[in-house]
Short mmCIF file of C-alpha atoms in Angstrom, two decimals:
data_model
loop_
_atom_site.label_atom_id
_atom_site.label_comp_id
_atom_site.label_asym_id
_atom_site.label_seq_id
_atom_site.Cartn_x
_atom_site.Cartn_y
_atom_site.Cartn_z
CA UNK A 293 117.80 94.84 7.49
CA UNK A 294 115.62 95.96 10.52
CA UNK A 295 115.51 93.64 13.24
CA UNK A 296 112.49 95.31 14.73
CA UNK A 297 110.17 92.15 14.54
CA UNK A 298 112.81 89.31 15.95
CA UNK A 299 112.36 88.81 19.26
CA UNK A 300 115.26 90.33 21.76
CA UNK A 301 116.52 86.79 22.72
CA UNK A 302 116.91 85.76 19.41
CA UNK A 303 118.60 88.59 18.34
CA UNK A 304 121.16 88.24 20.88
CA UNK A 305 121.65 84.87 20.76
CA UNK A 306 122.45 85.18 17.16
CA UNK A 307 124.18 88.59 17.56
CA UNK A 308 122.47 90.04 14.94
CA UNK A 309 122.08 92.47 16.74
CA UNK A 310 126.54 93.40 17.45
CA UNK A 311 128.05 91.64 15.33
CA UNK A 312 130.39 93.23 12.39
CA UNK A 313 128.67 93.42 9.21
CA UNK A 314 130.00 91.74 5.92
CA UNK A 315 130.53 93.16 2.24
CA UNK A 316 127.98 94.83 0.52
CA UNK A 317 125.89 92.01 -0.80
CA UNK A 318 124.60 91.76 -4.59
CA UNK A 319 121.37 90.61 -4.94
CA UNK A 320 119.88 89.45 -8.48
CA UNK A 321 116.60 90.98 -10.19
CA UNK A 322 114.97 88.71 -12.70
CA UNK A 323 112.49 89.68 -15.40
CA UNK A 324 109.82 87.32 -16.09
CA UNK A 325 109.85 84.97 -19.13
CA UNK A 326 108.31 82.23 -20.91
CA UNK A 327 107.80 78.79 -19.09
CA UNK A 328 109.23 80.29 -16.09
CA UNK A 329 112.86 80.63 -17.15
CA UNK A 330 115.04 83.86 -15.83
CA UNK A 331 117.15 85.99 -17.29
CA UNK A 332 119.32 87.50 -14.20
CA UNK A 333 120.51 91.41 -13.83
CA UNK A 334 122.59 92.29 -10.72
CA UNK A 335 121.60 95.48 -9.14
CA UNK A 336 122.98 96.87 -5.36
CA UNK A 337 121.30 95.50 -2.33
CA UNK A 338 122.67 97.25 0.26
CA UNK A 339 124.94 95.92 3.47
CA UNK A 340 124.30 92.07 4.18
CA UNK A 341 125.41 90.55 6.86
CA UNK A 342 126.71 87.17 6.60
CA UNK A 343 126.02 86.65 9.92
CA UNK A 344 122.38 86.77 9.43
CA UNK A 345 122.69 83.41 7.93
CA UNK A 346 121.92 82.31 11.48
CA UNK A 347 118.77 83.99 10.87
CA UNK A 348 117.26 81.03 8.68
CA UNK A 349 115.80 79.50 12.14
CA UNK A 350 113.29 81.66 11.43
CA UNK A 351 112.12 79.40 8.48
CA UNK A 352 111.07 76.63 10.57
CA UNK A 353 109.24 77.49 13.63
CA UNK A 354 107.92 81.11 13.04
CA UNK A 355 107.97 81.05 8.78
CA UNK A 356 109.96 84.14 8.91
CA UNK A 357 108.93 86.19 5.58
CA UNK A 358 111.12 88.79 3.71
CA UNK A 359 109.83 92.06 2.91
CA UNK A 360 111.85 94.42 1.38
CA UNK A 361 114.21 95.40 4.00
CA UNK A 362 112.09 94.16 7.12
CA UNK A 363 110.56 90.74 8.52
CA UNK A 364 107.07 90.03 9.24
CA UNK A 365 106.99 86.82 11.53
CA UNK A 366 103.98 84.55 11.53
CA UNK A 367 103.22 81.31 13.29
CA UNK A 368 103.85 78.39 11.37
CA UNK A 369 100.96 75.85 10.96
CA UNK A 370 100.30 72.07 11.38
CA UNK A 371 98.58 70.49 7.90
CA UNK A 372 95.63 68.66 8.86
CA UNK A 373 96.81 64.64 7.92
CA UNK A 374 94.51 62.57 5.29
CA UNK A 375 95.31 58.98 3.70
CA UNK A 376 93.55 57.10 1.17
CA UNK A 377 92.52 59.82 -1.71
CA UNK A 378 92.77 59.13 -4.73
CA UNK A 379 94.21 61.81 -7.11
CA UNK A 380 95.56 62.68 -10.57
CA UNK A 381 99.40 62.09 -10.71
CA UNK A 382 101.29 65.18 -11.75
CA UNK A 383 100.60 68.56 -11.15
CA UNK A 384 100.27 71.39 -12.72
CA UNK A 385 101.55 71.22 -16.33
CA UNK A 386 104.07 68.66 -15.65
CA UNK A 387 102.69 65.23 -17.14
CA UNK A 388 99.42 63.55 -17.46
CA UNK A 389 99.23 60.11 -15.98
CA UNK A 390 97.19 57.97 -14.84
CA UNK A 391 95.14 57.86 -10.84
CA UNK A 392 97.29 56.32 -8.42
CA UNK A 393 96.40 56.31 -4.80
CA UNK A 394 99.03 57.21 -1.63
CA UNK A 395 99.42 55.50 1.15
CA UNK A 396 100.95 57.72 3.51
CA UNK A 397 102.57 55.79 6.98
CA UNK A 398 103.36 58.42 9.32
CA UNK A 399 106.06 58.35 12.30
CA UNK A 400 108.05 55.17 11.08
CA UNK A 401 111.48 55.00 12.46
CA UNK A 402 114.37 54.79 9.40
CA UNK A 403 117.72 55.52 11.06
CA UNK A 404 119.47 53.25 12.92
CA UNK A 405 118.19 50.40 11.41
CA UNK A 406 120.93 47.89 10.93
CA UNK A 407 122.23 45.76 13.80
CA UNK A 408 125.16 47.59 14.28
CA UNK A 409 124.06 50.34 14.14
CA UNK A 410 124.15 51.89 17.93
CA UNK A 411 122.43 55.25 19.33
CA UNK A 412 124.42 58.09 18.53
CA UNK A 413 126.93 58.64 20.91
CA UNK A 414 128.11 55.28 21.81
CA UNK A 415 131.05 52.72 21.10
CA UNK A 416 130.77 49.19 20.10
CA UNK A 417 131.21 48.28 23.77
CA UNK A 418 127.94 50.88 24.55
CA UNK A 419 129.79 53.33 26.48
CA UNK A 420 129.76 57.25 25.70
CA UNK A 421 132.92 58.35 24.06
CA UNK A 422 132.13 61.82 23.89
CA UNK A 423 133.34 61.61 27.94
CA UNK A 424 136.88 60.19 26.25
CA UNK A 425 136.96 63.06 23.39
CA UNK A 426 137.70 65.74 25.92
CA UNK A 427 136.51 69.45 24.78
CA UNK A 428 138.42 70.17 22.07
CA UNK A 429 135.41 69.61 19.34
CA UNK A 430 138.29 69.01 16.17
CA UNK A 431 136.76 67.26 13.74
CA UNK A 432 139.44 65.24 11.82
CA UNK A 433 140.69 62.01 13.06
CA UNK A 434 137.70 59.58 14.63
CA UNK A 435 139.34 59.47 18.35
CA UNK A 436 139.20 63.43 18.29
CA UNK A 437 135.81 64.04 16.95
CA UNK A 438 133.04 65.54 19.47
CA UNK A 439 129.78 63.48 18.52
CA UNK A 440 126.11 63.80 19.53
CA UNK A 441 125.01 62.50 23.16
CA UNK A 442 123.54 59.06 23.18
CA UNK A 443 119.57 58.69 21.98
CA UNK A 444 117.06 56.26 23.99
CA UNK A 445 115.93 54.53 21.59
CA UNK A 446 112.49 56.28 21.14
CA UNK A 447 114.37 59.15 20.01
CA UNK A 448 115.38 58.31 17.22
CA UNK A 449 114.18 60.50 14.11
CA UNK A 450 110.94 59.56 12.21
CA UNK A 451 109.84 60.00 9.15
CA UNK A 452 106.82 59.79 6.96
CA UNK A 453 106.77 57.25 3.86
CA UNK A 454 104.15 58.01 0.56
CA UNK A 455 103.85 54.61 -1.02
CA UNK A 456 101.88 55.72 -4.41
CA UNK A 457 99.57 52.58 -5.51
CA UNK A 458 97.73 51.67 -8.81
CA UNK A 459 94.83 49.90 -7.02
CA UNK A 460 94.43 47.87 -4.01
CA UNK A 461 95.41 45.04 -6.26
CA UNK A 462 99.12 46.75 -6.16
CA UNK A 463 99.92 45.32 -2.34
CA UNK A 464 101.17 42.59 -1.47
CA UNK A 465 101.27 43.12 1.78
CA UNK A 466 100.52 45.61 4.25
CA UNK A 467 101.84 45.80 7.88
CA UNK A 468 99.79 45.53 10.79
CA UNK A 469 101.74 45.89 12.97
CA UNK A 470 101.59 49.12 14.12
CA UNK A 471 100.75 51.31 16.74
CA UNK A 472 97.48 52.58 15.41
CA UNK A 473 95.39 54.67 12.63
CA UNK A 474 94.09 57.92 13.74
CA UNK A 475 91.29 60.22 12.86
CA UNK A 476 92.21 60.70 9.46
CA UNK A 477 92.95 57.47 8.40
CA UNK A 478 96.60 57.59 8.94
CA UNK A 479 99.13 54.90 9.62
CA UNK A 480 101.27 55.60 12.19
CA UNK A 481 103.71 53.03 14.14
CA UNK A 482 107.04 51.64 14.19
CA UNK A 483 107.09 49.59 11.02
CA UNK A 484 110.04 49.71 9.42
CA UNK A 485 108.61 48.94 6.02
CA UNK A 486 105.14 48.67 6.62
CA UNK A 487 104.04 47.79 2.84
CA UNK A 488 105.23 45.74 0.38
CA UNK A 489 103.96 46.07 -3.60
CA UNK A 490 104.23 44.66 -6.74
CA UNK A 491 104.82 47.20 -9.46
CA UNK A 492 107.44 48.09 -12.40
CA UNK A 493 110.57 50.15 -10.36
CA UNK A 494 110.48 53.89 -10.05
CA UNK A 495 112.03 56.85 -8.65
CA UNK A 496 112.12 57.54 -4.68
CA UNK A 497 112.82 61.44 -3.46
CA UNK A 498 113.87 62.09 0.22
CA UNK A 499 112.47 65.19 1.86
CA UNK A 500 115.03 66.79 4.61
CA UNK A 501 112.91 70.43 5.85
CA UNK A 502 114.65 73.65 6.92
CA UNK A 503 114.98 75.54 10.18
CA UNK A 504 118.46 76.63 10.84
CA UNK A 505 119.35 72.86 11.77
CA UNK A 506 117.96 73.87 15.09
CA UNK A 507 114.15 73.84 14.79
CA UNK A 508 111.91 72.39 12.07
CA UNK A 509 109.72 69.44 11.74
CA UNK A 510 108.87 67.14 8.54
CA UNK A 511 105.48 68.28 8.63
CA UNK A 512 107.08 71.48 7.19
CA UNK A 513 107.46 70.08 3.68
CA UNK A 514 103.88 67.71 3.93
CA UNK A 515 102.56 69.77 1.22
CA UNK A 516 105.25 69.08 -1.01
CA UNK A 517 105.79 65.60 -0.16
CA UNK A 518 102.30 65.24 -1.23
CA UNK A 519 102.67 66.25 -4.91
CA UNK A 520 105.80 64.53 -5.36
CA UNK A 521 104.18 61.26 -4.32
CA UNK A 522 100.94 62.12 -6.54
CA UNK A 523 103.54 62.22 -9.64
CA UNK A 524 104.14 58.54 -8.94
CA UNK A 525 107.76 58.59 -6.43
CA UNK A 526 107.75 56.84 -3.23
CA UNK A 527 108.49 60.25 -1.03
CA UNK A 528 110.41 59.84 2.28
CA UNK A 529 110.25 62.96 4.91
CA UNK A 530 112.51 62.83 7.45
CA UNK A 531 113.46 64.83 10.82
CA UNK A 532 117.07 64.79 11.65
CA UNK A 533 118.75 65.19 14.96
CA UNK A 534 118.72 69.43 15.54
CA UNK A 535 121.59 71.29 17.03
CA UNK A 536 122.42 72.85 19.70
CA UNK A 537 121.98 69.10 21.23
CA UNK A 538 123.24 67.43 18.04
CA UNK A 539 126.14 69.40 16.16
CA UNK A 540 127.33 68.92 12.76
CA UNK A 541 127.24 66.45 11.23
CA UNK A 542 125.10 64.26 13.21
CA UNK A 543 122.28 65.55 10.93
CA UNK A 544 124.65 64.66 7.68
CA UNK A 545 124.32 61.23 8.72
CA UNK A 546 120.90 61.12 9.53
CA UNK A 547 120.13 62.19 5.84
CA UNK A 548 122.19 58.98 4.81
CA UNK A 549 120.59 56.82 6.90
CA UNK A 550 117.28 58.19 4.87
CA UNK A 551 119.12 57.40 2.08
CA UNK A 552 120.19 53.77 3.46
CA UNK A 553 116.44 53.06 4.43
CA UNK A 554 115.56 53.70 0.68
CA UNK A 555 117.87 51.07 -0.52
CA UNK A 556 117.37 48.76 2.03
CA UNK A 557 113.63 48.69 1.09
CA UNK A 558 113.95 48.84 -2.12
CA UNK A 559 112.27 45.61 -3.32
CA UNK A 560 109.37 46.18 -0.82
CA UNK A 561 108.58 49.52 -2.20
CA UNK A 562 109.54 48.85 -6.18
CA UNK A 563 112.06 51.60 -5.84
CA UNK A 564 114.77 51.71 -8.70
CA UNK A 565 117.73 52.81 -6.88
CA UNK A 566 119.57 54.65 -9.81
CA UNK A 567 117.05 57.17 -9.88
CA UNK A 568 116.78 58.54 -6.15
CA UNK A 569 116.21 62.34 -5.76
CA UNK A 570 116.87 64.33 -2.62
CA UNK A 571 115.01 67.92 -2.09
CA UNK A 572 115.34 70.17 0.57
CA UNK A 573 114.65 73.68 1.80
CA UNK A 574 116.75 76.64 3.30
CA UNK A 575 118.97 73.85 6.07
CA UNK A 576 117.82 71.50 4.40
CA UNK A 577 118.75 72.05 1.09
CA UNK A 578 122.45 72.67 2.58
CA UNK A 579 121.70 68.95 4.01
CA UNK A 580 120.80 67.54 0.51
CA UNK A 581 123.19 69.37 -1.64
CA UNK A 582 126.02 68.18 0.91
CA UNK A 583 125.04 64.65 0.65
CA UNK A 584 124.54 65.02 -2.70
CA UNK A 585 128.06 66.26 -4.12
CA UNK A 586 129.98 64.35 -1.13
CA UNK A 587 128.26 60.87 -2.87
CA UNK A 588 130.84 60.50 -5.67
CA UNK A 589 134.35 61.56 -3.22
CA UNK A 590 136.91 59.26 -2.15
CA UNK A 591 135.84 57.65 1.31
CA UNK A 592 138.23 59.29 2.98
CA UNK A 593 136.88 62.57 2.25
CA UNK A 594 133.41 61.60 2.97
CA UNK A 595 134.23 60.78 6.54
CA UNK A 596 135.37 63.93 7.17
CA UNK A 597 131.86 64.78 7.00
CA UNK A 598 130.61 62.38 9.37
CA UNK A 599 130.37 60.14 12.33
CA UNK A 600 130.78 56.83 11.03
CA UNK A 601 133.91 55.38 10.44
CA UNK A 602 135.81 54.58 7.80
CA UNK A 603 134.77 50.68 8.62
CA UNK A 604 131.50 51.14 9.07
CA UNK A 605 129.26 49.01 6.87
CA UNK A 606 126.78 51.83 5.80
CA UNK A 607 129.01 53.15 3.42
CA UNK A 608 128.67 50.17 1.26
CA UNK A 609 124.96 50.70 1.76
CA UNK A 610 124.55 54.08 0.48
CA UNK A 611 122.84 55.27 -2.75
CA UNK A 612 124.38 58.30 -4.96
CA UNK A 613 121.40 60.51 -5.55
CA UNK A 614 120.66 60.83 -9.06
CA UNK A 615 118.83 64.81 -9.08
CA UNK A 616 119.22 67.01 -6.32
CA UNK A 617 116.94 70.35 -6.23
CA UNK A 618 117.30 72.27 -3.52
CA UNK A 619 115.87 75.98 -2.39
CA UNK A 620 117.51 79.23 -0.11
CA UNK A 621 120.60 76.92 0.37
CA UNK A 622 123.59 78.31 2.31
CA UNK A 623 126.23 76.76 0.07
CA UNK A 624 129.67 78.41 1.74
CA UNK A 625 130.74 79.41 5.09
CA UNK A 626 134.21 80.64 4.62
CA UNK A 627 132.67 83.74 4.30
CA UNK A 628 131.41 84.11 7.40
CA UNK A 629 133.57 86.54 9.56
CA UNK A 630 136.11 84.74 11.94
CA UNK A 631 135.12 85.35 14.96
CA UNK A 632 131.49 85.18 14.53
CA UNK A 633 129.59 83.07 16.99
CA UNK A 634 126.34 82.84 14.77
CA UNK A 635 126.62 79.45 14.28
CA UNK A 636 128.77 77.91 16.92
CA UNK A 637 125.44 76.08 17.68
CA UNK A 638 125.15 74.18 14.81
CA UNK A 639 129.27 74.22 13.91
CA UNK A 640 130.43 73.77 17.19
CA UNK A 641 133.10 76.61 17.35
CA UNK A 642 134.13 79.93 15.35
CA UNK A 643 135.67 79.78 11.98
CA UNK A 644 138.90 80.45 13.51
CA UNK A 645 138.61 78.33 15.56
CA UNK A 646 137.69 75.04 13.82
CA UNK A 647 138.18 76.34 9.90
CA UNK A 648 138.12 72.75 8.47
CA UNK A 649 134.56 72.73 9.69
CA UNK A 650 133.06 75.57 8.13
CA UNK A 651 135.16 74.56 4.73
CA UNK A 652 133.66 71.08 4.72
CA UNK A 653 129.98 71.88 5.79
CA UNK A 654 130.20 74.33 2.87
CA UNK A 655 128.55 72.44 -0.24
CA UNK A 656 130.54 74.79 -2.72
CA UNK A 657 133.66 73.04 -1.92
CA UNK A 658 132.82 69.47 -2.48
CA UNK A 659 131.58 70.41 -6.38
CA UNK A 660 133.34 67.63 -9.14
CA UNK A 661 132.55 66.99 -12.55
CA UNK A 662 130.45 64.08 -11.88
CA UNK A 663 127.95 65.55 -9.17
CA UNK A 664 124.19 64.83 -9.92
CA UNK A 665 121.91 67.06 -11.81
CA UNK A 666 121.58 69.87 -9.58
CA UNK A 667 118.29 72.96 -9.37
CA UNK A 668 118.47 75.73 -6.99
CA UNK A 669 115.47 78.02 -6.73
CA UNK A 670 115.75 81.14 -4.40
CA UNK A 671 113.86 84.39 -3.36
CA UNK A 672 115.00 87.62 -5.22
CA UNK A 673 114.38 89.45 -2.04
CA UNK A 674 116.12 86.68 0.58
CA UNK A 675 117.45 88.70 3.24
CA UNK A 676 118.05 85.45 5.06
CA UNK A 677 120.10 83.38 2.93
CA UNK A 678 122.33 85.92 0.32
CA UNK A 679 121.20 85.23 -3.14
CA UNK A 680 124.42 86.19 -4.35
CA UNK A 681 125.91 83.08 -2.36
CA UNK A 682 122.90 80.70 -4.20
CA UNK A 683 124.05 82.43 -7.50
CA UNK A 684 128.17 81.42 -7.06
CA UNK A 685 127.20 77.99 -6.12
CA UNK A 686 125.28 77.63 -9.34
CA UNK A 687 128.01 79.46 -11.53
CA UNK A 688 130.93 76.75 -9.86
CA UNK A 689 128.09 73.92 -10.40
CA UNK A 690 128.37 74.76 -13.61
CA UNK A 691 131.54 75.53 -14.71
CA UNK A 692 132.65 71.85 -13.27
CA UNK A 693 130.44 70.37 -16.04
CA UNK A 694 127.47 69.65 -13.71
CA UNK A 695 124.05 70.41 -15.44
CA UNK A 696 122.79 72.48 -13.15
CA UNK A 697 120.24 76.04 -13.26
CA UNK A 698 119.14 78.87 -11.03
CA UNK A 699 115.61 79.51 -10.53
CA UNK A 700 114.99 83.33 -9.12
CA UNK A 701 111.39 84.01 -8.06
CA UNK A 702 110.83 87.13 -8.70
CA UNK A 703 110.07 89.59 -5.59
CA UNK A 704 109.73 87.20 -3.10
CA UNK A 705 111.78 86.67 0.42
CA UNK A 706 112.67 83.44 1.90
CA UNK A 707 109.66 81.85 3.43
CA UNK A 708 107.48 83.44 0.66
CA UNK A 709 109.49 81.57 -1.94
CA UNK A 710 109.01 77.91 0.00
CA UNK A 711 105.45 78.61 -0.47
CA UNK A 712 105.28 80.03 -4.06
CA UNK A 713 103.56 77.83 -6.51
CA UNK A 714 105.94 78.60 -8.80
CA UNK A 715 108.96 77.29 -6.93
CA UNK A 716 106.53 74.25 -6.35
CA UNK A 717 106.27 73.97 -10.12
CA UNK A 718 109.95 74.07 -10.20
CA UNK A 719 110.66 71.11 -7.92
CA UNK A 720 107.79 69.02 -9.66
CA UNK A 721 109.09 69.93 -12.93
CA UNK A 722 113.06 69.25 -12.22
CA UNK A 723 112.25 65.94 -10.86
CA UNK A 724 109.65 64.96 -13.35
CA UNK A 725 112.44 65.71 -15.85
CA UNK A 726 115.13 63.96 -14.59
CA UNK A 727 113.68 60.82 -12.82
CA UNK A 728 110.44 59.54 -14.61
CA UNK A 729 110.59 58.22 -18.09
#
C-alpha cells in the first residue's frame, strides 16, 4: 500500500512506515446479483499489514478513501443541521409508511446520568485512583485497572436524539429548558429527555461513528441517523471519550451508558426496549459489535471489558441489543504482531505486553450461540480494515448459530463504502427487517 499521501507524522506515529509486515492478506471479489446479495470469490491481494489497522483514523477526520493500492485523503465535512421537515418514512425500497416528522435535539448529555454515577476517573469518595493504580495498565482485577482521567462535568460526551412524531398532536410534552435553538431550528441544550410522546412502542438504534477511537465526531454518521429516524426509530448518536486521553474501554462504557439512556427514557420516548439496534462504522462498529456479543456473557466476563464494577448498578440497567449491523469492523487483534506499537494509544500497551487486552477488545472472541442478529457490510478494496478479518468474523458468527451475513460492496475502499448508497440500503434494510413489524 503506498503511503505517499499520509502525512509524515502520522506515518510515524503509527509506524506504518517500519514496522514488520503481516501475512499475505486475502481479499474477497464479489460479483453483482439480484437485490444486492453477493456471491464471494477469494483472489490474492498482495502483502497487508496488520498494522495498518491503526490506519482507520483516517476515517474520521480526513475520510481517508481506498484506491486500489493508494489513498487519496480529503477533508471531511460538517452537514448543514435542519429540524422540523416533514418526510416520507423509509427509504429507498425498504417500506412504505406513512409521514412522520423528526425532532432532532442536538448536544444533550446521556452518560453519566444516574446519581452515582461519578466523572470518569474517580472513587466514591471523589478522589483520582488512577494516582493509586501505579503504571502497570493490567486490566484484570478492579484495584489494578488504569482508567480514564477525571471529566469536568461539561465534558462529558453528547449526543444527538431523533424523536420521529406523527403530528404535533403526538407530544406531550416538550422541554424548554434548554440552552437555545439555532439558525436552523435546532434544539440544542442539556435536557436529558427533552420530549415526552404518546405513541404505540417502537424500535430505538444507537449510532457510535468511526475514527480509530482517536478522532471522530457524531456528526459523522448525521446522514444516516437521519434515514433511520425517517423509517420511524428514535435514533441516538453519540460521541464517546477518544483515546490517547481515554484508553480502552472507557469508550465501551460510554456506548452502554447510550444504551442505559435508551432504557431509562423509555416511556418518554415510546421506545420498546426488546427491539434496540446498535450500528456503527469502521471503530465504531468494533464498539457496537463488542457491546453487542458481550450483552448475553456472565457478569464476570463483561467486566473484564469495562470500568464499572461488578456492583455497580448499571448493569442491572442495561438493554441486550436486539440487531447489530455494523461496517469495516476490526473484529480480532491477536493478529496483530507482538511488538507492534500501532495501537498502544487506544490499547494501552503491546500485545505482549498486555495480551488479555487485545483478546478481549477483539469482538471475534466473545461470539455465543445466542448473540443478536448480526450484518457486516465492508469495502472489497479496504486497505484499511482487512476484509479477510470482516469475512472470519462472519464465518465464526455463523457457525455459532447466530443469523448473521456479509455484505461486500463491490470495488469500493473504506471511506467510499461508508458513503455508498448501497451500504446505506443495507443498514436501512437489516434494521427494517429485524426491528419494525
Amino acid at each position: 500500500m503506498s503511503l505517499n499521501l499520509i502525512p509524515p507524522p502520522l506515518r510515524s506515529l503509527f509506524r506504518l512506515d517500519s514496522e514488520p509486515q503481516g501475512r499475505s492478506g486475502r481479499c474477497l471479489a464479489a460479483k453483482k446479483l439480484p437485490a444486492g446479495k453477493r456471491t464471494v470469490e477469494e483472489r490474492e491481494a498482495g502483502n497487508v499489514s496488520i498494522g495498518n489497522l491503526a490506519a482507520v483514523l483516517f476515517a474520521g477526520v480526513f475520510g481517508v478513501i481506498g484506491c486500489g493500492d493508494a489513498l487519496a485523503v480529503e477533508p471531511a465535512l460538517k452537514p448543514k443541521a435542519g429540524l422540523g421537515v416533514v418526510v416520507e418514512a423509509g427509504a429507498g425500497n425498504v417500506m412504505e409508511r406513512q409521514p412522520v416528522e423528526v425532532r432532532r435535539f442536538m448536544d444533550i448529555r446521556f452518560a453519566g446520568l444516574l446519581d452515582e454515577v461519578k466523572p470518569p476517573g474517580l472513587d466514591e469518595s471523589g478522589t483520582d485512583e488512577s494516582s493509586e493504580q501505579g503504571e502497570s495498565g493490567k486490566r484484570g482485577e478492579s484495584s489494578e485497572r488504569a482508567v480514564s482521567k477525571p471529566l469536568d462535568d461539561v465534558l462529558w460526551p453528547m449526543a444527538d436524539l431523533y424523536v420521529p412524531i406523527v403530528n404535533s398532536a403526538s407530544i406531550v410534552r416538550e422541554s424548554g429548558d434548554v440552552d437555545g435553538v439555532d439558525s436552523g431550528g435546532v434544539h440544542r441544550g442539556r435536557s436529558t429527555v427533552p420530549i415526552e410522546v404518546a405513541l404505540p412502542r417502537r424500535p430505538a438504534i444507537l449510532l457510535v461513528h468511526g475514527g480509530a477511537w482517536v478522532t471522530g465526531d457524531k456528526w459523522l454518521l448525521r446522514s444516516y441517523a437521519d434515514d433511520l429516524s425517517r423509517l420511524g426509530c428514535v435514533v441516538l448518536n453519540i460521541n464517546y471519550r477518544l483515546a490517547p486521553g481515554a484508553k480502552f474501554p472507557a469508550q465501551v462504557d460510554d456506548v452502554r451508558e447510550g444504551l442505559i439512556y435508551l432504557r431509562q427514557h423509555a416511556d418518554a420516548l415510546a421506545i420498546d426496549v426488546d427491539r434496540i439496534g446498535a450500528f456503527g462504522y469502521s471503530a465504531g462498529g468494533h464498539l457496537s459489535a463488542l457491546v453487542g456479543l458481550l450483552a448475553d456473557e456472565p457478569l464476570e466476563k463483561q467486566t473484564e471489558v469495562s470500568e464499572w464494577r461488578a456492583s455497580d448498578s448499571r448493569w442491572t440497567r442495561l438493554p441486550k441489543v436486539a440487531a447489530v449491523c455494523v461496517g469495516g469492523p476490526p473484529c480480532d487483534f491477536r493478529e496483530i504482531p507482538l511488538d507492534n506499537t500501532a495501537l498502544t494509544y487506544f490499547l494501552g500497551a503491546t500485545r505482549r505486553q498486555t495480551p488479555e487486552v487485545y483478546e478481549s477488545a477483539s469482538p471475534i472472541v466473545h461470539i455465543s450461540p445466542n448473540d443478536p442478529p448480526t450484518h457486516l457490510f465492508q469495502g472489497e478494496t479496504d486497505l484499511l480494515v482487512p476484509l479477510r478479518g470482516t469475512r472470519r468474523f462472519a464465518t465464526a458468527l455463523k457457525e455459532a448459530g447466530v443469523a448473521a451475513d456479509l455484505t461486500v460492496i463491490e470495488g469500493q475502499g473504506h471511506m467510499l463504502t461508508f458513503r455508498h448508497p448501497e451500504s446505506r440500503q443495507v443498514v436501512l434494510d437489516f434494521f427494517a427487517e429485524q426491528l419494525l413489524p
